[in-house]
CSV table of C-alpha atoms in Angstrom, one decimal:
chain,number,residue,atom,x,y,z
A,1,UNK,CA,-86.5,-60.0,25.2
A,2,UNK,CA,-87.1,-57.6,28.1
A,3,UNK,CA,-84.3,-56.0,29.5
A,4,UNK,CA,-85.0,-54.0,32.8
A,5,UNK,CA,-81.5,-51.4,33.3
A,6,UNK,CA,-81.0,-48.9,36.7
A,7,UNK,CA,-78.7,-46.3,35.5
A,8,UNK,CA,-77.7,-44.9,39.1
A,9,UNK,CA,-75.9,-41.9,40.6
A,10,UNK,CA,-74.6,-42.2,44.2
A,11,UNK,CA,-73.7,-38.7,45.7
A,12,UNK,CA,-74.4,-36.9,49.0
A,13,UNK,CA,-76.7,-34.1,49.0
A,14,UNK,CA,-74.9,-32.6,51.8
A,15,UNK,CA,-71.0,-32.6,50.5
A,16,UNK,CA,-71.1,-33.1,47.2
A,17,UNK,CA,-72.0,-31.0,43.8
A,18,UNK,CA,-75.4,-31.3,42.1
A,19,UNK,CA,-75.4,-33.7,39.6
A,20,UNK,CA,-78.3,-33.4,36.7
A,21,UNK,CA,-78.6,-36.5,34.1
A,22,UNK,CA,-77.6,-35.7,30.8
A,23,UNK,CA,-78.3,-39.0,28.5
A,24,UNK,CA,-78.5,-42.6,28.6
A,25,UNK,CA,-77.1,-44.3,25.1
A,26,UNK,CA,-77.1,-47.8,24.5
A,27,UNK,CA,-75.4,-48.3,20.3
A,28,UNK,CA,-76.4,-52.0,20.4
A,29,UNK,CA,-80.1,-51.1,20.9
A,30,UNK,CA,-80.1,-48.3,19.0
A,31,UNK,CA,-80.9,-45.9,22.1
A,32,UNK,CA,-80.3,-42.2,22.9
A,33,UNK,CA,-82.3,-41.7,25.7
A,34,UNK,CA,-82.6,-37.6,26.8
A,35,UNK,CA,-82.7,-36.0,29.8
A,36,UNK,CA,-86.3,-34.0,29.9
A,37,UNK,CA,-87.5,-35.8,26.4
A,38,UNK,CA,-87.8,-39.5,27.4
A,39,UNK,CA,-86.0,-39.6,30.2
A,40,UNK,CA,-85.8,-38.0,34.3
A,41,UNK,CA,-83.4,-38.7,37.1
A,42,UNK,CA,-85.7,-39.4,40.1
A,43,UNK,CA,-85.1,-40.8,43.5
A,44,UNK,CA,-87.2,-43.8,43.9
A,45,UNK,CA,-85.0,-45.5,47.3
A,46,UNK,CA,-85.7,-44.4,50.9
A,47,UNK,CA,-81.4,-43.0,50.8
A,48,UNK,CA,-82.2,-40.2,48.8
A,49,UNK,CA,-78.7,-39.8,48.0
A,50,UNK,CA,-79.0,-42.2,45.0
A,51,UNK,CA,-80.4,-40.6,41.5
A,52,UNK,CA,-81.6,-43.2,39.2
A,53,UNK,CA,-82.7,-42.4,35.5
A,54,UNK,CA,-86.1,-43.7,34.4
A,55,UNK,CA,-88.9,-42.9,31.6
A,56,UNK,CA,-90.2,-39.5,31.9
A,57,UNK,CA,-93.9,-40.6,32.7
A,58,UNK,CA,-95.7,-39.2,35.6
A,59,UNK,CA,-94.4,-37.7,38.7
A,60,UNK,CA,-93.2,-41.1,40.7
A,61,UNK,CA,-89.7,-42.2,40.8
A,62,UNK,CA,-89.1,-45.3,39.3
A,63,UNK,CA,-86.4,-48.4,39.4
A,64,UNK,CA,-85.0,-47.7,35.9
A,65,UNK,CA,-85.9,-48.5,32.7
A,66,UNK,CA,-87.3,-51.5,30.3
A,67,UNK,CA,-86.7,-52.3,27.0
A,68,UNK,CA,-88.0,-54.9,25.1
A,69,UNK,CA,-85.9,-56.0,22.2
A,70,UNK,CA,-87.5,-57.6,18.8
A,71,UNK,CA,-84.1,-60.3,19.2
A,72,UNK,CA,-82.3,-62.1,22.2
A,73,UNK,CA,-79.1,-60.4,22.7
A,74,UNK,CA,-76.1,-61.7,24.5
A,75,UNK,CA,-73.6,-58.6,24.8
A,76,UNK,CA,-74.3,-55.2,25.0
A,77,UNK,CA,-73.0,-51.6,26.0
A,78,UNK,CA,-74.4,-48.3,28.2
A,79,UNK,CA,-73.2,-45.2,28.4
A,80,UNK,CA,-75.0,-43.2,30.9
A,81,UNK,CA,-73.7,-39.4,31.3
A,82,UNK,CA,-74.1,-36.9,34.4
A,83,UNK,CA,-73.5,-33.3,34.7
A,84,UNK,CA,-72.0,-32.7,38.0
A,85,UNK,CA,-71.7,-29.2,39.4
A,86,UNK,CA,-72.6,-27.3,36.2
A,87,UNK,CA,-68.1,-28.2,35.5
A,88,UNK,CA,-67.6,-31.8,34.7
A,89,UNK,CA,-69.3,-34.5,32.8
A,90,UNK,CA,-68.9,-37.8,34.3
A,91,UNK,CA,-69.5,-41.1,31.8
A,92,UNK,CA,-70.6,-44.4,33.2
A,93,UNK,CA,-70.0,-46.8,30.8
A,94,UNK,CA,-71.4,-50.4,31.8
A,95,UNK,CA,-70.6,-53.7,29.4
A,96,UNK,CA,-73.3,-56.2,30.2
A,97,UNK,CA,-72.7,-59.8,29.5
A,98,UNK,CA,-75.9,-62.4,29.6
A,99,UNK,CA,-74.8,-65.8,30.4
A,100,UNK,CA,-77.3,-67.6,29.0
A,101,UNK,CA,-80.5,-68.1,26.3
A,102,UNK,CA,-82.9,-70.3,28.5
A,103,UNK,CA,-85.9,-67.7,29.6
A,104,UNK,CA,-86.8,-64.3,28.2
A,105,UNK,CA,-85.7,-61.8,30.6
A,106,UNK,CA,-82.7,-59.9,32.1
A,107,UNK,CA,-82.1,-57.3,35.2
A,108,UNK,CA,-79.4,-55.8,36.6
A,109,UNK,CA,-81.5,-55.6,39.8
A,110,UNK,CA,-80.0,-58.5,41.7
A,111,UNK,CA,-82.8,-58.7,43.6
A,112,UNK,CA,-85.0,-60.3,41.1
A,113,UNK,CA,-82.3,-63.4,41.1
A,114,UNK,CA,-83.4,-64.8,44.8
A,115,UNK,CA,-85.4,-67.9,44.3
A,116,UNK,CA,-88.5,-67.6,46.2
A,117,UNK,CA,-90.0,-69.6,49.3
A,118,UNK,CA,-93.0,-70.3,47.8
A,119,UNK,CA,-90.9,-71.8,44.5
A,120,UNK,CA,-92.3,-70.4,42.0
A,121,UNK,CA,-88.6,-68.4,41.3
A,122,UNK,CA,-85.7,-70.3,41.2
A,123,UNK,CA,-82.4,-69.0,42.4
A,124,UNK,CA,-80.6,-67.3,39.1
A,125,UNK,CA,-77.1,-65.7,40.2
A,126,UNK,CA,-74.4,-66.4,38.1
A,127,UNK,CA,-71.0,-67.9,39.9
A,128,UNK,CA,-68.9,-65.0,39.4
A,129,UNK,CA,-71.4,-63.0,41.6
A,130,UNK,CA,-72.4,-65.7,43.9
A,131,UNK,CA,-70.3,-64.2,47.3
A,132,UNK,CA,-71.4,-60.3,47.1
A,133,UNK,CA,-74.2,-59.0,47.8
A,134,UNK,CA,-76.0,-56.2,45.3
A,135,UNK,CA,-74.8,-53.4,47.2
A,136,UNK,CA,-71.1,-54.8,46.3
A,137,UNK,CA,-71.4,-55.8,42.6
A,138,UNK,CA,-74.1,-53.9,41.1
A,139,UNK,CA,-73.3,-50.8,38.9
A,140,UNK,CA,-73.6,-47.3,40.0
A,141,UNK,CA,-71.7,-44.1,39.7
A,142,UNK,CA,-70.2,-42.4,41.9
A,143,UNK,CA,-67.8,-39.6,42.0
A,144,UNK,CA,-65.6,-40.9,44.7
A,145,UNK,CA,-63.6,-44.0,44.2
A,146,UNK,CA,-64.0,-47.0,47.0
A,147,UNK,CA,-63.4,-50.3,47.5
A,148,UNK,CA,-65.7,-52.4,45.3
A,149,UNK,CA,-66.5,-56.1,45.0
A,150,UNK,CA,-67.2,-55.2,41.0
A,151,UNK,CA,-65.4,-55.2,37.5
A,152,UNK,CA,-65.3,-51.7,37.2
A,153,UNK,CA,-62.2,-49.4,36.8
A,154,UNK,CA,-62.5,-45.9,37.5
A,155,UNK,CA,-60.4,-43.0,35.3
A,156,UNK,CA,-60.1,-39.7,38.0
A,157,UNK,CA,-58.9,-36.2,38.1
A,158,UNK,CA,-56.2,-34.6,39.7
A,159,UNK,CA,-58.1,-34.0,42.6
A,160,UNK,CA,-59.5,-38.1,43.1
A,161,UNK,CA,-62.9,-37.3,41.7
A,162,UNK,CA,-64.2,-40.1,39.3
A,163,UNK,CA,-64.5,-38.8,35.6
A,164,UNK,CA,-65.1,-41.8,34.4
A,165,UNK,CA,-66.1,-45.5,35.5
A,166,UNK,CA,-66.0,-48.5,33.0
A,167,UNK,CA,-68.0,-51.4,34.7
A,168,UNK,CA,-68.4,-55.0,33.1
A,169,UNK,CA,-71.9,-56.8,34.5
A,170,UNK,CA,-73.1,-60.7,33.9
A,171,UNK,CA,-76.5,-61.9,34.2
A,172,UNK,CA,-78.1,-65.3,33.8
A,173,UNK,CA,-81.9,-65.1,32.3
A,174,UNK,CA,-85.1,-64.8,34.3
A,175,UNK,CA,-88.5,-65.2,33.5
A,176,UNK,CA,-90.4,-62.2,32.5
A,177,UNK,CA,-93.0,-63.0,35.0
A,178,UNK,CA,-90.8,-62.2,37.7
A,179,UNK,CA,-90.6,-58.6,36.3
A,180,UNK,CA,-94.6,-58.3,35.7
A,181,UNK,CA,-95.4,-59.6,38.9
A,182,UNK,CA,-92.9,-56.8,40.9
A,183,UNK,CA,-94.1,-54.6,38.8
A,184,UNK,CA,-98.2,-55.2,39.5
A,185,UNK,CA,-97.8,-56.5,42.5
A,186,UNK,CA,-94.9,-56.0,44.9
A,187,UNK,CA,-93.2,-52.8,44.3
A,188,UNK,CA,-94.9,-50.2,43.1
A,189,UNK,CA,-91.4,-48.4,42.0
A,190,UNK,CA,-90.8,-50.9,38.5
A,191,UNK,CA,-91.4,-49.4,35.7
A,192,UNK,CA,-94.6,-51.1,33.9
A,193,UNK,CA,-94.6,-53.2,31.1
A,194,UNK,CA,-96.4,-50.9,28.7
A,195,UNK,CA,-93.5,-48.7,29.2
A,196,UNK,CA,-90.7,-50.1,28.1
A,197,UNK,CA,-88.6,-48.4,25.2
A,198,UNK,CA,-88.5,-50.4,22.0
A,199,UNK,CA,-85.5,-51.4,20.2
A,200,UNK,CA,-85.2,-53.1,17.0
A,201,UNK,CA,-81.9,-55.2,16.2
C-alpha cells in the first residue's frame, strides 16, 4: 500500500520563533524518521510560511513523504516533533483512519480526492469531510490555536501557544496512479515513487 503523508508547520517568518524539525515517528510502520539523516523541513508552497518535512534527497522542496507498506493498513498513528525557538518542543500527533480496502493508495493531500474532468479520477472524499475545504480539515501545526473545521484538540501554555495538537484524519482509498501521475507529470513538488520509505508490518 502507498501512503503519501505532509507533516506541516504553519508559522510566520515575521512574528513568530524559528521552528527547526526534529523527527517524524510513525510506531505502526515501524518509522523514526530524523531531522538531517532521512529527513529535511523544506518549503515546497508559494506562502513560504508553511514548513513541510520530506526525504532528505536533493535540494527541492517536496510535498511530504511516501511509504509503501508490504500490508494494507487501516489505522495508524504520527507523531511529528518541532523545535520552536531553540525553548519548546511542540508534538503533532495525527491518528489517521482509512475508510475503506477498495484501491491501493492513501493521501492526506485532499487534493488528490477531486474526480477529474476528463474521468479517469473519480471523486473520493469521505462524508465526514465532504463540506470543508483542505485548507479547513487537513492537518498542520501551528503554534497558535484558531478556529478549525478539523478533529484536532490543541493542549497550550500559559501564554496560548500550542504545545501540543492531537488531530484524528479519515481517508477513503485512491488509486496509486493518481499519485504516479502528479508526481511525473503535474507537479513537480511529489515526492517520486522510488523514494518512498519502506515499512514492513
Amino acid at each position: 500500500m502507498l501512503i503519501h503523508l505532509v507533516p506541516r508547520l504553519l508559522a510566520c517568518r515575521a512574528n513568530e520563533p524559528e521552528c527547526e524539525l526534529i523527527d517524524f515517528h510513525c510506531p505502526a510502520l515501524g518509522l523514526k524518521l530524523r531531522n538531517g539523516i532521512e529527513l529535511m523541513a523544506k518549503r515546497p508552497y508559494p506562502n513560504k510560511h508553511y514548513q513541510v518535512a520530506c526525504r532528505k534527497i536533493g535540494q527541492k522542496a517536496m510535498n511530504g513523504i511516501l511509504i509503501e507498506t508490504t500490508e494494507r493498513v487501516r489505522e495508524f498513528t504520527a507523531i511529528t516533533r518541532w523545535a520552536v525557538g531553540g525553548d519548546r518542543v511542540v508534538n503533532h500527533q495525527v491518528q489517521y483512519f482509512i475508510l475503506d480496502d477498495e484501491l491501493d493508495a492513501v493521501s492526506e493531500d485532499m487534493t488528490f480526492w477531486y474526480a477529474t474532468g476528463d474521468g479517469r479520477w473519480t471523486r473520493r472524499w469521505p462524508e465526514v469531510s465532504s463540506q470543508f475545504s483542505p485548507m479547513e480539515v487537513e492537518p498542520c501545526m501551528e503554534l497558535r490555536t484558531r478556529d478549525r473545521k478539523a478533529h484536532s484538540a490543541d493542549r497550550l501554555n500559559a501564554r496560548g501557544e500550542v504545545l501540543e495538537r492531537s488531530e484524528v484524519f479519515q481517508m477513503l482509498t485512491i488509486e496509486r496512479g493518481r499519485i504516479e501521475q502528479f508526481a511525473t507529470v503535474h507537479n513537480d513538488r511529489m515526492p517520486r515513487i522510488e523514494h518512498a520509505f519502506s515499512a514492513s508490518i
